[in-house]
Coordinates of C-alpha atoms (C1' of nucleotides) in Angstrom, one line a residue:
Chain D
M1 CA -9.9 -11.9 2.4
R2 CA -7.4 -11.5 5.3
L3 CA -7.0 -9.6 8.5
S4 CA -3.8 -10.3 10.6
T5 CA -2.0 -7.9 13.2
K6 CA -1.3 -5.8 10.2
S7 CA -5.0 -4.4 9.8
R8 CA -4.5 -4.1 14.1
Y9 CA -1.6 -1.9 13.4
A10 CA -4.3 0.2 10.0
V11 CA -7.4 0.2 12.3
T12 CA -5.9 1.3 16.1
A13 CA -3.6 3.9 13.7
M14 CA -6.4 5.3 11.8
L15 CA -9.2 5.5 14.9
D16 CA -6.5 8.1 16.7
L17 CA -6.9 10.0 14.0
A18 CA -10.1 9.6 14.2
L19 CA -10.2 10.5 17.8
N20 CA -7.5 13.4 17.5
G21 CA -7.9 14.8 14.2
T22 CA -10.0 17.4 15.4
Q23 CA -7.1 19.5 16.5
G24 CA -4.8 19.7 13.8
P25 CA -3.3 17.2 12.1
V26 CA -1.3 13.9 14.5
T27 CA 2.1 13.0 14.1
L28 CA 3.1 9.5 13.1
A29 CA 5.6 10.2 16.1
D30 CA 3.0 10.5 18.6
I31 CA 1.3 6.7 17.2
S32 CA 4.3 6.1 17.2
E33 CA 4.6 6.1 20.9
N34 CA 0.6 5.7 21.9
Q35 CA 0.6 2.1 20.0
S36 CA 4.5 1.3 20.3
I37 CA 4.2 0.5 17.0
S38 CA 7.9 1.0 15.0
L39 CA 7.8 4.6 13.4
S40 CA 9.0 3.8 9.3
Y41 CA 5.9 0.5 10.1
L42 CA 3.6 3.5 10.9
E43 CA 5.2 5.4 7.6
Q44 CA 5.1 2.1 5.2
L45 CA 1.1 1.3 6.6
F46 CA 0.5 5.0 5.5
A47 CA 2.6 5.0 2.6
A48 CA -0.4 3.4 1.2
L49 CA -3.5 4.1 3.0
R50 CA -3.0 7.7 1.9
S51 CA -2.3 6.2 -1.7
K52 CA -5.9 4.6 -1.3
G53 CA -6.5 8.1 0.0
L54 CA -7.7 7.3 3.0
V55 CA -5.2 9.6 5.0
R56 CA -4.1 12.9 4.3
G57 CA -0.8 13.9 5.2
V58 CA 0.4 17.7 6.2
R59 CA 4.6 18.1 6.2
G60 CA 6.8 20.5 7.9
P61 CA 6.4 21.2 11.5
G62 CA 3.0 20.9 12.5
G63 CA 2.1 18.9 10.1
G64 CA 1.2 15.1 10.4
Y65 CA -2.8 13.0 8.8
Y66 CA -6.0 13.6 9.1
L67 CA -8.5 11.9 7.9
G68 CA -8.8 11.1 4.1
R69 CA -12.3 11.4 4.2
E70 CA -15.5 12.1 7.0
A71 CA -14.9 9.3 9.8
D72 CA -18.7 8.1 8.7
T73 CA -17.8 7.0 5.0
I74 CA -14.3 5.5 6.3
T75 CA -14.9 1.5 6.8
V76 CA -12.7 -1.2 8.1
A77 CA -12.6 -2.9 5.5
D78 CA -11.6 -0.3 3.0
I79 CA -9.2 0.3 5.8
I80 CA -7.7 -3.9 5.8
C81 CA -7.8 -3.8 2.1
A82 CA -5.8 -0.6 1.4
V83 CA -3.3 -2.6 3.8
D84 CA -3.1 -6.1 3.9
E85 CA -5.2 -6.8 -0.2
W86 CA -7.9 -9.1 0.3
V87 CA -6.3 -11.9 -0.9
E88 CA -9.2 -14.2 -3.6
Y89 CA -8.1 -17.1 -4.4
T90 CA -5.3 -16.1 -6.6
R91 CA -4.3 -19.8 -7.9
S92 CA -7.1 -20.6 -9.6
S93 CA -5.5 -23.1 -11.9
A94 CA -6.2 -26.9 -9.9
Y95 CA -9.6 -26.7 -13.1
R96 CA -9.3 -30.4 -13.9
G97 CA -12.7 -32.4 -13.4
S98 CA -11.9 -34.3 -10.3
K99 CA -13.8 -37.4 -9.6
D100 CA -16.8 -35.3 -7.8
A101 CA -16.9 -31.6 -8.9
Q102 CA -16.8 -30.3 -5.3
P103 CA -14.3 -28.5 -5.9
Q104 CA -16.4 -25.3 -7.1
T105 CA -19.0 -26.3 -4.7
T106 CA -17.0 -25.4 -1.9
R107 CA -15.1 -22.9 -3.2
A108 CA -18.8 -21.1 -4.8
L109 CA -19.3 -21.2 -0.4
W110 CA -16.2 -19.9 0.3
D111 CA -17.2 -17.5 -1.6
D112 CA -20.4 -16.8 -0.6
L113 CA -18.6 -16.5 3.4
S114 CA -15.8 -13.6 2.2
E115 CA -19.2 -12.1 0.4
Q116 CA -20.7 -12.1 4.0
I117 CA -17.5 -11.5 5.9
F118 CA -17.0 -8.3 3.8
D119 CA -20.3 -6.7 3.6
F120 CA -20.2 -7.0 7.1
L121 CA -16.7 -5.4 8.0
D122 CA -18.3 -2.6 5.4
D123 CA -20.6 -1.8 7.2
I124 CA -18.4 -1.0 10.2
T125 CA -17.3 3.1 10.2
L126 CA -14.7 4.5 12.2
S127 CA -17.9 6.9 13.5
S128 CA -19.3 3.7 14.5
L129 CA -16.7 2.1 16.0
V130 CA -16.0 5.0 18.4
V131 CA -19.7 6.3 19.4
R132 CA -20.2 2.5 20.4
G133 CA -16.8 2.5 22.4
A134 CA -18.5 5.4 23.7
E135 CA -22.0 4.6 24.8
R136 CA -20.1 1.6 26.0
A137 CA -17.8 4.4 28.3
T138 CA -21.3 6.1 29.9
A139 CA -23.3 3.0 30.0
S140 CA -21.4 0.9 32.5
V141 CA -19.5 3.6 34.3
P142 CA -20.3 3.0 37.8
E143 CA -21.4 6.4 40.0
T144 CA -18.4 7.0 40.8
A145 CA -16.5 7.2 38.8
K146 CA -17.9 9.7 37.1
T147 CA -17.8 12.8 39.5
L148 CA -13.4 12.3 38.9
S149 CA -13.6 12.1 35.0
L150 CA -10.2 13.9 34.7
G151 CA -8.0 12.3 32.7
L152 CA -10.7 10.4 31.3
R153 CA -12.3 10.3 27.6
G154 CA -15.0 7.3 27.4
E155 CA -13.1 4.2 27.8
A156 CA -11.9 2.0 31.3
A157 CA -9.4 -1.2 31.2
Chain Y
M1 CA -8.7 -12.1 14.9
R2 CA -6.6 -13.4 12.7
L3 CA -7.7 -15.5 8.4
S4 CA -5.5 -16.1 6.0
T5 CA -5.3 -18.6 3.7
K6 CA -4.8 -21.2 6.0
S7 CA -8.2 -20.7 7.4
R8 CA -9.9 -21.1 3.9
Y9 CA -8.1 -24.3 3.1
A10 CA -9.2 -25.3 6.8
V11 CA -13.1 -24.2 5.6
T12 CA -12.8 -25.3 2.0
A13 CA -11.8 -28.9 3.9
M14 CA -14.8 -28.9 6.8
L15 CA -16.8 -28.3 3.8
D16 CA -15.6 -30.5 1.7
L17 CA -16.7 -33.7 5.0
A18 CA -19.8 -31.4 5.3
L19 CA -21.0 -32.4 2.1
N20 CA -19.9 -35.9 1.3
G21 CA -19.0 -37.4 4.8
T22 CA -22.6 -38.2 4.9
Q23 CA -21.7 -41.5 3.3
G24 CA -18.1 -42.8 4.8
P25 CA -15.5 -41.0 5.6
V26 CA -13.7 -38.9 3.6
T27 CA -10.0 -38.9 3.0
L28 CA -7.2 -36.4 3.3
A29 CA -6.0 -37.8 -0.4
D30 CA -9.7 -37.2 -1.1
I31 CA -9.2 -33.6 0.0
S32 CA -6.7 -33.2 -1.7
E33 CA -7.2 -33.7 -4.8
N34 CA -10.1 -32.2 -5.6
Q35 CA -8.7 -28.7 -3.3
S36 CA -4.9 -29.0 -4.5
I37 CA -3.8 -28.8 -1.5
S38 CA -0.8 -31.2 -0.5
L39 CA -1.7 -33.6 1.9
S40 CA 0.6 -33.2 5.0
Y41 CA -0.4 -29.9 5.0
L42 CA -3.7 -30.9 6.0
E43 CA -2.1 -33.4 7.8
Q44 CA -1.1 -30.8 10.2
L45 CA -4.4 -28.6 9.8
F46 CA -5.6 -32.2 10.7
A47 CA -4.3 -32.9 13.8
A48 CA -5.2 -29.1 14.7
L49 CA -9.1 -29.6 14.1
R50 CA -8.8 -32.6 15.8
S51 CA -7.1 -31.4 18.5
K52 CA -10.0 -29.4 18.7
G53 CA -12.4 -32.4 18.1
L54 CA -13.9 -30.4 14.9
V55 CA -13.1 -33.6 13.4
R56 CA -13.1 -37.6 13.8
G57 CA -10.0 -39.6 12.5
V58 CA -11.2 -43.2 11.1
R59 CA -8.2 -45.4 10.2
G60 CA -7.2 -48.2 8.6
P61 CA -8.3 -48.7 4.9
G62 CA -12.1 -47.3 3.9
G63 CA -10.8 -44.6 6.9
G64 CA -10.9 -41.1 6.4
Y65 CA -11.9 -38.0 8.7
Y66 CA -15.9 -37.4 9.8
L67 CA -17.5 -34.2 11.3
G68 CA -16.5 -34.0 14.5
R69 CA -19.4 -33.1 15.3
E70 CA -23.0 -32.0 14.1
A71 CA -22.9 -29.6 10.4
D72 CA -25.0 -26.9 12.3
T73 CA -22.6 -26.4 15.5
I74 CA -19.9 -26.6 13.9
T75 CA -19.1 -22.1 13.6
V76 CA -16.9 -20.7 11.3
A77 CA -15.4 -18.7 14.2
D78 CA -14.4 -22.8 15.7
I79 CA -12.9 -23.3 12.7
I80 CA -10.2 -20.6 12.6
C81 CA -9.9 -20.4 15.9
A82 CA -8.4 -24.1 15.9
V83 CA -5.9 -23.7 13.3
D84 CA -5.2 -19.6 13.5
E85 CA -5.3 -18.6 16.7
W86 CA -7.4 -15.9 17.4
V87 CA -4.6 -13.1 17.9
E88 CA -5.1 -11.6 20.9
Y89 CA -3.0 -8.0 21.9
T90 CA -0.1 -10.7 23.2
R91 CA 1.7 -6.9 23.3
S92 CA 0.6 -5.9 26.5
S93 CA 3.3 -4.9 28.1
A94 CA 3.5 -0.8 26.9
Y95 CA 1.4 0.9 29.3
R96 CA 3.7 3.7 30.9
G97 CA 1.3 6.8 30.9
S98 CA 2.1 8.1 27.3
K99 CA 1.0 11.5 26.9
D100 CA -2.9 11.7 26.0
A101 CA -4.9 8.6 27.0
Q102 CA -5.0 7.2 23.5
P103 CA -3.9 4.0 23.7
Q104 CA -6.5 2.8 26.7
T105 CA -8.9 4.0 23.8
T106 CA -7.5 2.6 20.2
R107 CA -7.3 -0.3 22.7
A108 CA -10.6 -0.5 23.6
L109 CA -11.9 0.3 20.6
W110 CA -10.3 -2.5 18.8
D111 CA -11.3 -5.2 21.3
D112 CA -15.1 -4.3 20.4
L113 CA -14.5 -4.5 16.8
S114 CA -13.0 -7.7 17.3
E115 CA -15.8 -9.9 19.2
Q116 CA -17.7 -8.1 16.9
I117 CA -15.9 -10.0 14.5
F118 CA -16.0 -12.9 16.4
D119 CA -20.0 -12.7 17.3
F120 CA -20.1 -13.0 13.8
L121 CA -18.0 -15.4 12.5
D122 CA -19.5 -17.8 15.2
D123 CA -23.1 -17.8 13.9
I124 CA -22.4 -19.0 10.6
T125 CA -21.8 -22.5 10.5
L126 CA -21.1 -25.0 8.0
S127 CA -24.7 -25.7 7.8
S128 CA -25.8 -22.2 7.7
L129 CA -22.8 -21.9 4.5
V130 CA -24.6 -25.3 2.8
V131 CA -28.4 -23.8 2.4
R132 CA -27.3 -21.2 1.4
G133 CA -25.5 -22.0 -1.3
A134 CA -28.2 -24.3 -2.4
E135 CA -30.0 -22.0 -2.2
R136 CA -28.7 -19.6 -4.1
A137 CA -27.6 -21.7 -6.5
T138 CA -31.2 -23.6 -6.9
A139 CA -32.6 -19.5 -7.0
S140 CA -30.2 -18.1 -9.6
V141 CA -30.5 -20.2 -11.7
P142 CA -31.3 -18.2 -15.2
E143 CA -33.7 -20.2 -17.1
T144 CA -31.4 -20.3 -20.4
A145 CA -28.9 -22.1 -18.3
K146 CA -31.4 -24.7 -16.9
T147 CA -31.6 -26.2 -20.5
L148 CA -27.8 -26.5 -20.5
S149 CA -26.5 -27.0 -16.8
L150 CA -23.6 -28.9 -17.5
G151 CA -20.3 -27.5 -16.5
L152 CA -22.3 -25.1 -14.2
R153 CA -22.9 -25.6 -10.1
G154 CA -24.8 -22.1 -9.0
E155 CA -21.6 -19.4 -9.6
A156 CA -20.6 -17.4 -12.3
A157 CA -17.7 -16.0 -12.7
Chain U
dG1 C1' 17.9 31.9 5.2
dT2 C1' 18.8 28.6 7.8
dA3 C1' 17.5 25.5 11.0
dA4 C1' 14.4 21.8 12.9
dA5 C1' 10.1 19.0 12.3
dA6 C1' 7.4 15.9 10.3
dA7 C1' 6.2 13.9 5.6
dC8 C1' 7.8 11.2 2.0
dC9 C1' 11.6 7.0 0.0
dA10 C1' 14.1 3.4 -0.6
dA11 C1' 17.0 -1.1 0.9
dG12 C1' 17.8 -4.2 3.4
dT13 C1' 17.0 -7.9 8.3
dA14 C1' 16.0 -10.8 11.5
dA15 C1' 12.2 -13.1 12.7
dA16 C1' 8.2 -15.2 11.8
dT17 C1' 4.6 -18.5 9.3
dC18 C1' 3.0 -20.8 5.5
dC19 C1' 2.8 -24.9 3.0
dG20 C1' 5.8 -28.2 1.4
dT21 C1' 8.5 -32.6 0.9
dT22 C1' 10.1 -36.5 3.8
dG23 C1' 10.8 -40.7 6.1
dG24 C1' 8.4 -42.9 8.9
dT25 C1' 4.5 -45.2 13.1
dT26 C1' 0.6 -46.8 14.1
dA27 C1' -4.1 -48.8 12.9
dC28 C1' -7.1 -51.7 10.5
dC29 C1' -9.6 -54.2 6.6
dT30 C1' -9.2 -57.6 3.0
Chain N
dA1 C1' 0.4 -60.5 5.5
dG2 C1' -0.6 -56.8 2.4
dG3 C1' -2.3 -52.3 1.6
dT4 C1' -4.8 -48.0 2.9
dA5 C1' -4.6 -44.4 5.5
dA6 C1' -5.0 -41.8 9.5
dC7 C1' -1.1 -40.5 12.6
dC8 C1' 3.3 -37.7 13.4
dA9 C1' 8.0 -35.4 13.8
dA10 C1' 11.8 -33.0 11.4
dC11 C1' 13.2 -30.0 8.0
dG12 C1' 12.9 -26.5 4.3
dG13 C1' 12.4 -22.4 0.8
dA14 C1' 9.3 -18.5 -0.1
dT15 C1' 7.1 -15.2 1.6
dT16 C1' 5.5 -11.8 5.5
dT17 C1' 6.5 -9.2 9.7
dA18 C1' 7.9 -5.8 11.8
dC19 C1' 11.3 -3.1 12.0
dT20 C1' 16.7 -1.1 10.8
dT21 C1' 18.9 2.4 8.9
dG22 C1' 20.0 6.6 6.2
dG23 C1' 18.3 9.6 3.3
dT24 C1' 15.6 13.7 0.4
dT25 C1' 11.5 17.5 0.4
dT26 C1' 8.7 19.7 2.1
dT27 C1' 6.8 23.5 5.4
dT28 C1' 7.1 26.3 10.1
dA29 C1' 9.8 29.3 12.8
dC30 C1' 13.3 31.8 14.5

DNA sequence: GTAAAAACCAAGTAAATCCGTTGGTTACCT
DNA sequence: AGGTAACCAACGGATTTACTTGGTTTTTAC
């Protein structure tokens, strides 16, 4: 399991697609500007996302990216696995019998933890994140703010 | 939030302390051998763990490390934070008004996700992992395996 | 049918991080 | 006194991160 800023870039970019992709594709240039990530780094991330079918690219002017599936079928685990691959103990070698048999035990316990984390993240979909965010925003908006909700899209600082 | 092999080293080392620290301190040399991590890398990790009070060192011959608190009060989130610090969006700058107000939105959604993950990991203690592992080991051993349970310790490949 | 917009692709790079090494010093037990 | 082990600091190769440059293809618009 691995979770880094790279994962964050990928997840927030996918959230951008989920939020803005309803009316036409979203360009990487937009995402790059919105989230201040370099364009070609985004290209690299999206190459990985595309190869896993998580996004769908449309070329030419007016083109951009759509989500590859419905937002409620794309999980955070999917995205992280696509760009940051789940590092599962690649160093398998050291297994000669050490004095007490702890390596197997701690390894099994870690594997269990890793699986718990995966299952947790595999239950969180893009749409569930968006819904939670919307709920939170409407719930916590003070009544004064509701009157002037113009450029507001469901969030506060 | 950041989760890497470094975190895994720290968590498994702490599990080693939880499992073996009941009768006397555990030396880094033992952990190094058991889990094939270099001794001085362990020293670096334990310096961080010690500074957060998660472990307690005992010098001199017969020395080693104990857990700094009871195993049921040390969470996975504690350990990860100690060695890998929780990266929270250090790049705060780019906040000039971009055309649509998405950066704040995606950022808020990520922050929410990050918090969900933290809360999840902050609910998993060392002792809960050990207990789960013990349950799994006794529960899931097929009766055929029990007879020949020699090198077996509760997991299969 | 040409120009521009955008996805796609490949190579290279400064900086950071990972993991380990070396070479110590202190504290403590026998 | 001598050995054990925690502590400490600095360095270094390998890898990863995030970005840059410089393209090519596909598609729309004029």
